[in-house]
PDB file of C-alpha atoms and ligand atoms in Angstrom:
ATOM      1  CA  MET E   1      45.206  32.365 110.207  1.00  0.00           C
ATOM      2  CA  THR E   2      42.226  34.459 109.248  1.00  0.00           C
ATOM      3  CA  ALA E   3      42.151  37.948 107.811  1.00  0.00           C
ATOM      4  CA  LEU E   4      39.444  39.052 110.193  1.00  0.00           C
ATOM      5  CA  THR E   5      39.736  42.230 112.166  1.00  0.00           C
ATOM      6  CA  LYS E   6      37.404  43.062 114.981  1.00  0.00           C
ATOM      7  CA  PRO E   7      35.841  46.471 114.340  1.00  0.00           C
ATOM      8  CA  GLN E   8      35.980  49.283 116.857  1.00  0.00           C
ATOM      9  CA  PRO E   9      32.850  49.913 118.933  1.00  0.00           C
ATOM     10  CA  ASP E  10      31.801  52.664 116.500  1.00  0.00           C
ATOM     11  CA  GLY E  11      31.993  50.249 113.556  1.00  0.00           C
ATOM     12  CA  THR E  12      35.171  51.680 112.033  1.00  0.00           C
ATOM     13  CA  ALA E  13      38.244  49.610 111.310  1.00  0.00           C
ATOM     14  CA  ASP E  14      40.900  48.938 113.901  1.00  0.00           C
ATOM     15  CA  PRO E  15      43.591  51.398 112.770  1.00  0.00           C
ATOM     16  CA  SER E  16      46.356  49.260 114.199  1.00  0.00           C
ATOM     17  CA  SER E  17      45.499  46.247 112.090  1.00  0.00           C
ATOM     18  CA  GLU E  18      47.533  45.047 109.124  1.00  0.00           C
ATOM     19  CA  HIS E  19      45.038  42.902 107.389  1.00  0.00           C
ATOM     20  CA  ALA E  20      43.304  42.344 104.073  1.00  0.00           C
ATOM     21  CA  PRO E  21      41.526  45.380 102.616  1.00  0.00           C
ATOM     22  CA  GLY E  22      38.061  44.149 103.547  1.00  0.00           C
ATOM     23  CA  ALA E  23      38.944  42.839 106.983  1.00  0.00           C
ATOM     24  CA  SER E  24      37.068  45.542 108.873  1.00  0.00           C
ATOM     25  CA  LEU E  25      33.928  44.751 106.881  1.00  0.00           C
ATOM     26  CA  HIS E  26      33.861  41.008 107.471  1.00  0.00           C
ATOM     27  CA  PHE E  27      32.812  40.757 111.106  1.00  0.00           C
ATOM     28  CA  PRO E  28      30.000  43.322 111.026  1.00  0.00           C
ATOM     29  CA  VAL E  29      28.495  41.953 107.816  1.00  0.00           C
ATOM     30  CA  ILE E  30      28.743  38.315 108.913  1.00  0.00           C
ATOM     31  CA  ASP E  31      27.373  39.123 112.373  1.00  0.00           C
ATOM     32  CA  TRP E  32      24.493  40.983 110.763  1.00  0.00           C
ATOM     33  CA  PHE E  33      23.868  38.004 108.477  1.00  0.00           C
ATOM     34  CA  ASP E  34      23.808  35.599 111.408  1.00  0.00           C
ATOM     35  CA  GLU E  35      21.018  37.643 112.918  1.00  0.00           C
ATOM     36  CA  HIS E  36      19.026  38.721 109.855  1.00  0.00           C
ATOM     37  CA  ALA E  37      19.494  36.126 107.102  1.00  0.00           C
ATOM     38  CA  ARG E  38      16.254  34.952 105.580  1.00  0.00           C
ATOM     39  CA  ASP E  39      15.365  31.332 106.097  1.00  0.00           C
ATOM     40  CA  LEU E  40      15.311  30.281 102.445  1.00  0.00           C
ATOM     41  CA  PRO E  41      14.951  26.633 101.403  1.00  0.00           C
ATOM     42  CA  TRP E  42      18.177  26.563  99.402  1.00  0.00           C
ATOM     43  CA  ARG E  43      20.097  27.654 102.487  1.00  0.00           C
ATOM     44  CA  ARG E  44      18.954  24.671 104.535  1.00  0.00           C
ATOM     45  CA  PRO E  45      21.318  21.706 104.751  1.00  0.00           C
ATOM     46  CA  GLU E  46      18.803  19.370 103.118  1.00  0.00           C
ATOM     47  CA  ALA E  47      18.888  21.471  99.905  1.00  0.00           C
ATOM     48  CA  GLY E  48      22.271  19.989  99.045  1.00  0.00           C
ATOM     49  CA  ALA E  49      24.365  21.115  96.121  1.00  0.00           C
ATOM     50  CA  TRP E  50      21.615  20.384  93.603  1.00  0.00           C
ATOM     51  CA  GLY E  51      19.166  22.613  95.496  1.00  0.00           C
ATOM     52  CA  VAL E  52      21.769  25.377  95.582  1.00  0.00           C
ATOM     53  CA  MET E  53      22.417  25.010  91.873  1.00  0.00           C
ATOM     54  CA  VAL E  54      18.713  25.090  90.970  1.00  0.00           C
ATOM     55  CA  SER E  55      18.198  28.167  93.134  1.00  0.00           C
ATOM     56  CA  GLU E  56      21.150  29.964  91.557  1.00  0.00           C
ATOM     57  CA  PHE E  57      19.806  29.383  88.059  1.00  0.00           C
ATOM     58  CA  MET E  58      16.382  30.662  89.097  1.00  0.00           C
ATOM     59  CA  LEU E  59      17.567  33.637  91.146  1.00  0.00           C
ATOM     60  CA  GLN E  60      19.878  35.097  88.535  1.00  0.00           C
ATOM     61  CA  GLN E  61      17.171  37.226  86.955  1.00  0.00           C
ATOM     62  CA  THR E  62      14.104  36.636  89.115  1.00  0.00           C
ATOM     63  CA  PRO E  63      13.255  37.867  92.632  1.00  0.00           C
ATOM     64  CA  VAL E  64      13.110  35.465  95.576  1.00  0.00           C
ATOM     65  CA  ASN E  65       9.340  35.656  96.110  1.00  0.00           C
ATOM     66  CA  ARG E  66       8.655  34.518  92.547  1.00  0.00           C
ATOM     67  CA  VAL E  67      11.314  31.819  92.679  1.00  0.00           C
ATOM     68  CA  LEU E  68      10.131  30.180  95.915  1.00  0.00           C
ATOM     69  CA  PRO E  69       7.028  28.292  94.667  1.00  0.00           C
ATOM     70  CA  VAL E  70       8.693  27.163  91.436  1.00  0.00           C
ATOM     71  CA  TYR E  71      11.804  26.049  93.329  1.00  0.00           C
ATOM     72  CA  GLU E  72       9.748  23.941  95.749  1.00  0.00           C
ATOM     73  CA  GLN E  73       7.842  22.238  92.919  1.00  0.00           C
ATOM     74  CA  TRP E  74      11.023  21.690  90.938  1.00  0.00           C
ATOM     75  CA  LEU E  75      12.872  19.986  93.783  1.00  0.00           C
ATOM     76  CA  ALA E  76       9.828  17.903  94.694  1.00  0.00           C
ATOM     77  CA  ARG E  77       9.593  16.660  91.107  1.00  0.00           C
ATOM     78  CA  TRP E  78      13.301  16.384  90.365  1.00  0.00           C
ATOM     79  CA  PRO E  79      15.117  15.854  93.680  1.00  0.00           C
ATOM     80  CA  ARG E  80      18.336  14.813  91.903  1.00  0.00           C
ATOM     81  CA  PRO E  81      19.992  15.906  88.657  1.00  0.00           C
ATOM     82  CA  ALA E  82      19.362  12.475  87.122  1.00  0.00           C
ATOM     83  CA  ASP E  83      15.606  12.891  87.647  1.00  0.00           C
ATOM     84  CA  LEU E  84      15.604  16.042  85.558  1.00  0.00           C
ATOM     85  CA  ALA E  85      18.015  14.624  82.986  1.00  0.00           C
ATOM     86  CA  ALA E  86      15.628  11.717  82.386  1.00  0.00           C
ATOM     87  CA  GLU E  87      12.867  14.086  81.246  1.00  0.00           C
ATOM     88  CA  ALA E  88      12.482  15.926  77.932  1.00  0.00           C
ATOM     89  CA  PRO E  89      13.954  19.448  77.983  1.00  0.00           C
ATOM     90  CA  GLY E  90      10.474  20.753  77.184  1.00  0.00           C
ATOM     91  CA  GLU E  91       9.326  19.578  80.616  1.00  0.00           C
ATOM     92  CA  ALA E  92      11.946  21.809  82.204  1.00  0.00           C
ATOM     93  CA  VAL E  93      10.639  24.732  80.121  1.00  0.00           C
ATOM     94  CA  ARG E  94       7.076  23.885  81.180  1.00  0.00           C
ATOM     95  CA  ALA E  95       7.982  23.696  84.868  1.00  0.00           C
ATOM     96  CA  TRP E  96       9.919  26.960  84.618  1.00  0.00           C
ATOM     97  CA  GLY E  97       6.521  28.643  84.520  1.00  0.00           C
ATOM     98  CA  ARG E  98       6.617  32.413  84.565  1.00  0.00           C
ATOM     99  CA  LEU E  99      10.116  32.905  85.983  1.00  0.00           C
ATOM    100  CA  GLY E 100      11.184  34.572  82.726  1.00  0.00           C
ATOM    101  CA  TYR E 101      14.340  34.131  80.653  1.00  0.00           C
ATOM    102  CA  PRO E 102      13.377  30.479  79.994  1.00  0.00           C
ATOM    103  CA  ARG E 103      16.637  29.595  78.296  1.00  0.00           C
ATOM    104  CA  ARG E 104      17.812  29.102  81.867  1.00  0.00           C
ATOM    105  CA  ALA E 105      15.503  26.057  82.055  1.00  0.00           C
ATOM    106  CA  LEU E 106      17.202  24.493  79.040  1.00  0.00           C
ATOM    107  CA  ARG E 107      20.633  25.266  80.459  1.00  0.00           C
ATOM    108  CA  LEU E 108      19.739  23.727  83.801  1.00  0.00           C
ATOM    109  CA  HIS E 109      18.466  20.635  82.006  1.00  0.00           C
ATOM    110  CA  GLY E 110      21.730  20.450  80.048  1.00  0.00           C
ATOM    111  CA  ALA E 111      23.765  20.800  83.232  1.00  0.00           C
ATOM    112  CA  ALA E 112      21.725  18.034  84.902  1.00  0.00           C
ATOM    113  CA  ALA E 113      22.389  15.736  81.938  1.00  0.00           C
ATOM    114  CA  ALA E 114      26.135  16.429  82.082  1.00  0.00           C
ATOM    115  CA  ILE E 115      26.238  15.915  85.860  1.00  0.00           C
ATOM    116  CA  THR E 116      24.517  12.569  85.368  1.00  0.00           C
ATOM    117  CA  GLU E 117      26.867  11.492  82.590  1.00  0.00           C
ATOM    118  CA  ARG E 118      30.170  12.814  83.887  1.00  0.00           C
ATOM    119  CA  HIS E 119      29.814  12.818  87.656  1.00  0.00           C
ATOM    120  CA  GLY E 120      27.527   9.897  88.462  1.00  0.00           C
ATOM    121  CA  GLY E 121      24.651  12.231  89.271  1.00  0.00           C
ATOM    122  CA  ASP E 122      26.422  14.227  91.990  1.00  0.00           C
ATOM    123  CA  VAL E 123      26.996  17.955  91.541  1.00  0.00           C
ATOM    124  CA  PRO E 124      30.791  18.271  91.476  1.00  0.00           C
ATOM    125  CA  ALA E 125      32.500  20.266  94.221  1.00  0.00           C
ATOM    126  CA  ASP E 126      35.470  21.254  92.115  1.00  0.00           C
ATOM    127  CA  HIS E 127      35.195  24.772  90.690  1.00  0.00           C
ATOM    128  CA  ALA E 128      36.810  23.830  87.365  1.00  0.00           C
ATOM    129  CA  GLN E 129      34.471  20.860  86.962  1.00  0.00           C
ATOM    130  CA  LEU E 130      31.492  23.055  87.720  1.00  0.00           C
ATOM    131  CA  LEU E 131      32.661  25.628  85.192  1.00  0.00           C
ATOM    132  CA  ALA E 132      33.038  22.895  82.576  1.00  0.00           C
ATOM    133  CA  LEU E 133      29.349  21.986  82.803  1.00  0.00           C
ATOM    134  CA  PRO E 134      27.181  23.355  79.989  1.00  0.00           C
ATOM    135  CA  GLY E 135      25.221  26.444  80.929  1.00  0.00           C
ATOM    136  CA  ILE E 136      27.352  27.208  83.985  1.00  0.00           C
ATOM    137  CA  GLY E 137      29.306  30.434  83.972  1.00  0.00           C
ATOM    138  CA  GLU E 138      31.814  31.925  86.372  1.00  0.00           C
ATOM    139  CA  TYR E 139      29.133  33.276  88.692  1.00  0.00           C
ATOM    140  CA  THR E 140      27.182  30.030  89.090  1.00  0.00           C
ATOM    141  CA  ALA E 141      30.325  27.912  89.492  1.00  0.00           C
ATOM    142  CA  ALA E 142      31.570  30.210  92.247  1.00  0.00           C
ATOM    143  CA  ALA E 143      28.159  30.389  93.926  1.00  0.00           C
ATOM    144  CA  VAL E 144      27.697  26.606  94.026  1.00  0.00           C
ATOM    145  CA  ALA E 145      31.264  25.974  95.190  1.00  0.00           C
ATOM    146  CA  SER E 146      30.877  28.601  97.895  1.00  0.00           C
ATOM    147  CA  PHE E 147      27.291  28.127  99.116  1.00  0.00           C
ATOM    148  CA  ALA E 148      27.063  24.351  98.714  1.00  0.00           C
ATOM    149  CA  TYR E 149      30.628  23.331  99.499  1.00  0.00           C
ATOM    150  CA  GLY E 150      31.869  26.158 101.719  1.00  0.00           C
ATOM    151  CA  GLN E 151      34.776  27.068  99.462  1.00  0.00           C
ATOM    152  CA  ARG E 152      36.579  30.379  99.073  1.00  0.00           C
ATOM    153  CA  HIS E 153      35.439  32.123  95.899  1.00  0.00           C
ATOM    154  CA  ALA E 154      34.473  35.661  94.951  1.00  0.00           C
ATOM    155  CA  VAL E 155      30.745  35.450  94.224  1.00  0.00           C
ATOM    156  CA  LEU E 156      29.823  38.605  92.361  1.00  0.00           C
ATOM    157  CA  ASP E 157      26.123  39.065  91.768  1.00  0.00           C
ATOM    158  CA  THR E 158      24.246  42.346  91.304  1.00  0.00           C
ATOM    159  CA  ASN E 159      23.698  42.760  95.032  1.00  0.00           C
ATOM    160  CA  VAL E 160      27.312  42.183  95.998  1.00  0.00           C
ATOM    161  CA  ARG E 161      28.539  44.468  93.227  1.00  0.00           C
ATOM    162  CA  ARG E 162      26.296  47.259  94.508  1.00  0.00           C
ATOM    163  CA  VAL E 163      27.487  46.850  98.114  1.00  0.00           C
ATOM    164  CA  PHE E 164      31.139  46.925  97.034  1.00  0.00           C
ATOM    165  CA  ALA E 165      30.549  49.895  94.714  1.00  0.00           C
ATOM    166  CA  ARG E 166      29.094  51.900  97.564  1.00  0.00           C
ATOM    167  CA  ALA E 167      30.932  50.727 100.649  1.00  0.00           C
ATOM    168  CA  VAL E 168      34.404  50.441  99.107  1.00  0.00           C
ATOM    169  CA  THR E 169      34.587  52.300  95.792  1.00  0.00           C
ATOM    170  CA  GLY E 170      32.350  55.144  96.932  1.00  0.00           C
ATOM    171  CA  VAL E 171      29.966  55.267  93.958  1.00  0.00           C
ATOM    172  CA  GLN E 172      26.246  54.720  93.881  1.00  0.00           C
ATOM    173  CA  TYR E 173      26.116  51.980  91.256  1.00  0.00           C
ATOM    174  CA  PRO E 174      28.560  49.492  89.738  1.00  0.00           C
ATOM    175  CA  PRO E 175      29.165  49.502  85.965  1.00  0.00           C
ATOM    176  CA  ASN E 176      26.468  47.932  83.782  1.00  0.00           C
ATOM    177  CA  ALA E 177      28.606  44.860  83.129  1.00  0.00           C
ATOM    178  CA  THR E 178      31.053  43.274  85.575  1.00  0.00           C
ATOM    179  CA  THR E 179      34.595  44.592  85.056  1.00  0.00           C
ATOM    180  CA  ALA E 180      38.021  43.127  85.726  1.00  0.00           C
ATOM    181  CA  ALA E 181      38.517  45.800  88.395  1.00  0.00           C
ATOM    182  CA  GLU E 182      35.418  44.595  90.246  1.00  0.00           C
ATOM    183  CA  ARG E 183      36.665  41.015  90.137  1.00  0.00           C
ATOM    184  CA  ARG E 184      40.044  42.102  91.497  1.00  0.00           C
ATOM    185  CA  LEU E 185      38.352  44.041  94.284  1.00  0.00           C
ATOM    186  CA  ALA E 186      36.091  41.106  95.161  1.00  0.00           C
ATOM    187  CA  ARG E 187      39.112  38.787  95.380  1.00  0.00           C
ATOM    188  CA  ALA E 188      41.018  41.300  97.481  1.00  0.00           C
ATOM    189  CA  LEU E 189      38.089  41.567  99.892  1.00  0.00           C
ATOM    190  CA  LEU E 190      37.783  37.796 100.409  1.00  0.00           C
ATOM    191  CA  PRO E 191      38.606  36.559 103.917  1.00  0.00           C
ATOM    192  CA  GLU E 192      41.556  34.187 103.851  1.00  0.00           C
ATOM    193  CA  ASP E 193      39.847  31.492 105.858  1.00  0.00           C
ATOM    194  CA  GLU E 194      37.736  29.289 103.587  1.00  0.00           C
ATOM    195  CA  GLY E 195      34.691  28.936 105.837  1.00  0.00           C
ATOM    196  CA  THR E 196      34.660  32.648 106.643  1.00  0.00           C
ATOM    197  CA  ALA E 197      34.958  33.478 102.939  1.00  0.00           C
ATOM    198  CA  ALA E 198      31.875  31.389 102.207  1.00  0.00           C
ATOM    199  CA  ARG E 199      29.944  33.163 104.982  1.00  0.00           C
ATOM    200  CA  TRP E 200      31.137  36.524 103.677  1.00  0.00           C
ATOM    201  CA  ALA E 201      29.912  35.695 100.162  1.00  0.00           C
ATOM    202  CA  ALA E 202      26.431  34.861 101.403  1.00  0.00           C
ATOM    203  CA  ALA E 203      26.359  37.729 103.907  1.00  0.00           C
ATOM    204  CA  SER E 204      27.447  40.488 101.526  1.00  0.00           C
ATOM    205  CA  MET E 205      24.881  39.267  98.998  1.00  0.00           C
ATOM    206  CA  GLU E 206      22.110  39.328 101.597  1.00  0.00           C
ATOM    207  CA  LEU E 207      23.124  42.815 102.702  1.00  0.00           C
ATOM    208  CA  GLY E 208      22.655  44.032  99.129  1.00  0.00           C
ATOM    209  CA  ALA E 209      19.303  42.249  98.836  1.00  0.00           C
ATOM    210  CA  LEU E 210      17.831  43.501 102.125  1.00  0.00           C
ATOM    211  CA  VAL E 211      19.594  46.714 103.176  1.00  0.00           C
ATOM    212  CA  CYS E 212      21.778  48.215 100.451  1.00  0.00           C
ATOM    213  CA  THR E 213      19.072  47.942  97.830  1.00  0.00           C
ATOM    214  CA  ALA E 214      19.194  49.601  94.398  1.00  0.00           C
ATOM    215  CA  LYS E 215      16.704  52.274  95.429  1.00  0.00           C
ATOM    216  CA  ASN E 216      16.045  53.453  98.992  1.00  0.00           C
ATOM    217  CA  GLU E 217      19.070  51.943 100.707  1.00  0.00           C
ATOM    218  CA  SER E 218      18.539  51.634 104.485  1.00  0.00           C
ATOM    219  CA  CYS E 219      21.823  53.012 105.810  1.00  0.00           C
ATOM    220  CA  HIS E 220      20.375  53.346 109.334  1.00  0.00           C
ATOM    221  CA  ARG E 221      20.149  49.528 109.457  1.00  0.00           C
ATOM    222  CA  CYS E 222      23.493  48.887 107.798  1.00  0.00           C
ATOM    223  CA  PRO E 223      26.253  47.238 109.852  1.00  0.00           C
ATOM    224  CA  ILE E 224      28.999  48.970 107.853  1.00  0.00           C
ATOM    225  CA  ALA E 225      27.465  52.452 107.650  1.00  0.00           C
ATOM    226  CA  ALA E 226      30.341  53.953 109.661  1.00  0.00           C
ATOM    227  CA  GLN E 227      32.864  52.865 107.007  1.00  0.00           C
ATOM    228  CA  CYS E 228      30.809  53.167 103.828  1.00  0.00           C
ATOM    229  CA  ALA E 229      32.756  55.311 101.368  1.00  0.00           C
ATOM    230  CA  TRP E 230      29.702  56.470  99.420  1.00  0.00           C
ATOM    231  CA  ARG E 231      27.768  57.458 102.527  1.00  0.00           C
ATOM    232  CA  LEU E 232      30.787  59.206 104.048  1.00  0.00           C
ATOM    233  CA  ALA E 233      31.148  61.224 100.813  1.00  0.00           C
ATOM    234  CA  ASP E 234      27.524  62.394 101.170  1.00  0.00           C
ATOM    235  CA  LYS E 235      26.268  60.044  98.490  1.00  0.00           C
ATOM    236  CA  PRO E 236      27.418  61.687  95.258  1.00  0.00           C
ATOM    237  CA  ALA E 237      24.937  61.156  92.418  1.00  0.00           C
ATOM    238  CA  HIS E 238      25.597  58.466  89.808  1.00  0.00           C
ATOM    239  CA  ASP E 239      27.632  59.943  86.948  1.00  0.00           C
ATOM    240  CA  GLY E 240      28.357  56.816  84.915  1.00  0.00           C
ATOM    241  CA  PRO E 241      26.531  55.645  81.794  1.00  0.00           C
ATOM    242  CA  PRO E 242      22.729  55.406  82.106  1.00  0.00           C
ATOM    243  CA  ARG E 243      21.663  52.283  83.932  1.00  0.00           C
ATOM    244  CA  ARG E 244      19.944  49.593  81.907  1.00  0.00           C
ATOM    245  CA  GLY E 245      16.190  49.650  82.301  1.00  0.00           C
ATOM    246  CA  GLN E 246      14.006  46.590  82.696  1.00  0.00           C
ATOM    247  CA  THR E 247      11.105  47.482  80.390  1.00  0.00           C
ATOM    248  CA  TYR E 248       8.905  44.536  79.553  1.00  0.00           C
ATOM    249  CA  ALA E 249       5.576  45.739  78.155  1.00  0.00           C
ATOM    250  CA  GLY E 250       5.557  45.702  74.378  1.00  0.00           C
ATOM    251  CA  THR E 251       8.934  43.974  74.039  1.00  0.00           C
ATOM    252  CA  ASP E 252       9.725  40.750  72.217  1.00  0.00           C
ATOM    253  CA  ARG E 253      10.279  39.256  75.657  1.00  0.00           C
ATOM    254  CA  GLN E 254       6.648  39.831  76.487  1.00  0.00           C
ATOM    255  CA  VAL E 255       5.521  38.236  73.211  1.00  0.00           C
ATOM    256  CA  ARG E 256       7.823  35.270  73.796  1.00  0.00           C
ATOM    257  CA  GLY E 257       6.388  34.889  77.300  1.00  0.00           C
ATOM    258  CA  ARG E 258       2.850  34.784  75.946  1.00  0.00           C
ATOM    259  CA  LEU E 259       3.694  32.299  73.206  1.00  0.00           C
ATOM    260  CA  LEU E 260       5.470  30.018  75.667  1.00  0.00           C
ATOM    261  CA  ALA E 261       2.572  30.229  78.113  1.00  0.00           C
ATOM    262  CA  VAL E 262       0.256  28.708  75.468  1.00  0.00           C
ATOM    263  CA  LEU E 263       2.728  25.901  74.810  1.00  0.00           C
ATOM    264  CA  ARG E 264       3.296  25.260  78.521  1.00  0.00           C
ATOM    265  CA  GLU E 265      -0.376  24.996  79.247  1.00  0.00           C
ATOM    266  CA  THR E 266      -1.090  22.625  76.348  1.00  0.00           C
ATOM    267  CA  HIS E 267       0.093  19.031  76.483  1.00  0.00           C
ATOM    268  CA  GLY E 268       0.818  18.148  72.884  1.00  0.00           C
ATOM    269  CA  PRO E 269       1.314  20.133  69.669  1.00  0.00           C
ATOM    270  CA  VAL E 270      -0.266  23.555  69.321  1.00  0.00           C
ATOM    271  CA  PRO E 271      -1.566  24.910  65.971  1.00  0.00           C
ATOM    272  CA  GLN E 272      -0.210  28.188  64.653  1.00  0.00           C
ATOM    273  CA  ALA E 273      -3.678  29.758  64.965  1.00  0.00           C
ATOM    274  CA  ALA E 274      -3.612  29.335  68.766  1.00  0.00           C
ATOM    275  CA  LEU E 275      -0.280  31.149  68.931  1.00  0.00           C
ATOM    276  CA  ASP E 276      -1.469  33.904  66.611  1.00  0.00           C
ATOM    277  CA  ARG E 277      -4.146  34.855  69.125  1.00  0.00           C
ATOM    278  CA  VAL E 278      -1.688  35.956  71.828  1.00  0.00           C
ATOM    279  CA  TRP E 279      -0.302  39.013  70.009  1.00  0.00           C
ATOM    280  CA  GLN E 280      -1.888  41.134  67.312  1.00  0.00           C
ATOM    281  CA  GLU E 281       1.156  42.577  65.593  1.00  0.00           C
ATOM    282  CA  PRO E 282       2.198  39.862  63.080  1.00  0.00           C
ATOM    283  CA  VAL E 283       5.787  40.905  62.390  1.00  0.00           C
ATOM    284  CA  GLN E 284       6.747  41.068  66.066  1.00  0.00           C
ATOM    285  CA  ARG E 285       4.862  37.854  66.777  1.00  0.00           C
ATOM    286  CA  ALA E 286       6.688  35.994  63.995  1.00  0.00           C
ATOM    287  CA  ARG E 287      10.030  37.370  65.167  1.00  0.00           C
ATOM    288  CA  ALA E 288       9.361  36.225  68.719  1.00  0.00           C
ATOM    289  CA  LEU E 289       8.334  32.745  67.590  1.00  0.00           C
ATOM    290  CA  ASP E 290      11.380  32.460  65.326  1.00  0.00           C
ATOM    291  CA  GLY E 291      13.538  33.468  68.285  1.00  0.00           C
ATOM    292  CA  LEU E 292      12.016  30.773  70.483  1.00  0.00           C
ATOM    293  CA  VAL E 293      12.656  28.156  67.784  1.00  0.00           C
ATOM    294  CA  ALA E 294      16.221  29.384  67.263  1.00  0.00           C
ATOM    295  CA  ASP E 295      16.841  29.180  71.028  1.00  0.00           C
ATOM    296  CA  GLY E 296      15.616  25.585  71.130  1.00  0.00           C
ATOM    297  CA  LEU E 297      12.702  26.471  73.391  1.00  0.00           C
ATOM    298  CA  VAL E 298      10.063  25.575  70.798  1.00  0.00           C
ATOM    299  CA  GLU E 299      10.075  22.781  68.254  1.00  0.00           C
ATOM    300  CA  PRO E 300       8.301  23.356  64.912  1.00  0.00           C
ATOM    301  CA  LEU E 301       6.464  20.343  63.480  1.00  0.00           C
ATOM    302  CA  PRO E 302       5.041  19.683  60.013  1.00  0.00           C
ATOM    303  CA  GLY E 303       1.577  21.094  59.398  1.00  0.00           C
ATOM    304  CA  GLY E 304       2.108  24.399  61.207  1.00  0.00           C
ATOM    305  CA  LEU E 305       2.241  22.827  64.663  1.00  0.00           C
ATOM    306  CA  TYR E 306       4.551  23.694  67.575  1.00  0.00           C
ATOM    307  CA  ARG E 307       5.483  22.063  70.868  1.00  0.00           C
ATOM    308  CA  LEU E 308       7.989  22.285  73.708  1.00  0.00           C
ATOM    309  CA  PRO E 309      11.191  20.402  72.797  1.00  0.00           C
ATOM    310  CA  LEU E 310      11.352  16.661  73.354  1.00  0.00           C
ATOM    311  CA  THR E 311      15.084  16.329  72.784  1.00  0.00           C
TER     312      THR E 311
HETATM  313  S1  SF4 V 401      25.788  52.585 104.440  1.00  0.00           S
HETATM  314 FE1  SF4 V 401      24.066  52.653 103.042  1.00  0.00          FE
HETATM  315  S2  SF4 V 401      24.978  52.830 101.015  1.00  0.00           S
HETATM  316 FE2  SF4 V 401      26.614  52.201 102.413  1.00  0.00          FE
HETATM  317  S3  SF4 V 401      26.682  49.976 102.247  1.00  0.00           S
HETATM  318 FE3  SF4 V 401      25.325  50.466 103.951  1.00  0.00          FE
HETATM  319  S4  SF4 V 401      23.259  50.561 103.074  1.00  0.00           S
HETATM  320 FE4  SF4 V 401      24.719  50.645 101.394  1.00  0.00          FE
END
């Protein structure tokens, strides 16, 4: 039995239904997805579970248009986890390019090594086994199990959280960090049927990415506008804590990015003097370099030389 409820012609829920809380949302969002989903390489069958996993690592903090070229090169070079595991972790950092937050490259390399050792090179389908891999958290385990293996899991990314906050909770933005209440809501909204739940996960995420965006939401194109709690309440302004900004210029992140760019573009050790040229302020520069070393992204060598990690 499924929890699906056909909506009324005006998009509202069938008042006679006795179904799961999100039942009236499922059909319109999934139907919309069937018509409007972007054709992205990790959604094609040939991507396989490894392609889905790579894409999830890359997409966590980077927009689709920047991920696409790096994803294609990555999968062409390392079509299976064992191919990546056989390379030095520094090669993963190099290939990560300018996606940002490069610790993700190291984590993906670590996950590939564990998949090769523990699972014969195949990305496991079991949620608990996925979660046990290094570098894989609740979100990625659920996303891979759902998108690659069609399982029933609540997949709560920023886009989904925003859609649920607006459509169901009736507020403009979700909390800064995912709460237990959001997880409970996401589980309560899951369709009972496994295949439908997997479609719902992908569809609600796409709705947040394309229609219910952080700024300038397009309610006139939204398949659940007639039942959206925030819209029906005349869109009350956000009254929670200030939302986290994404400043980059002048931050240690920017300095780290510049230092790593020099190391990525040089095959072999780099002298300190070459790194010193990327940022004038010496204290911040030293802090950024120390941070990269502490994170395992850069390996210091005798004689004031640095390189991407070999082990
Ligand atoms: S109606 Fe507008 S605010 Fe509500 S879910 Fe749709 S796009 Fe988002």
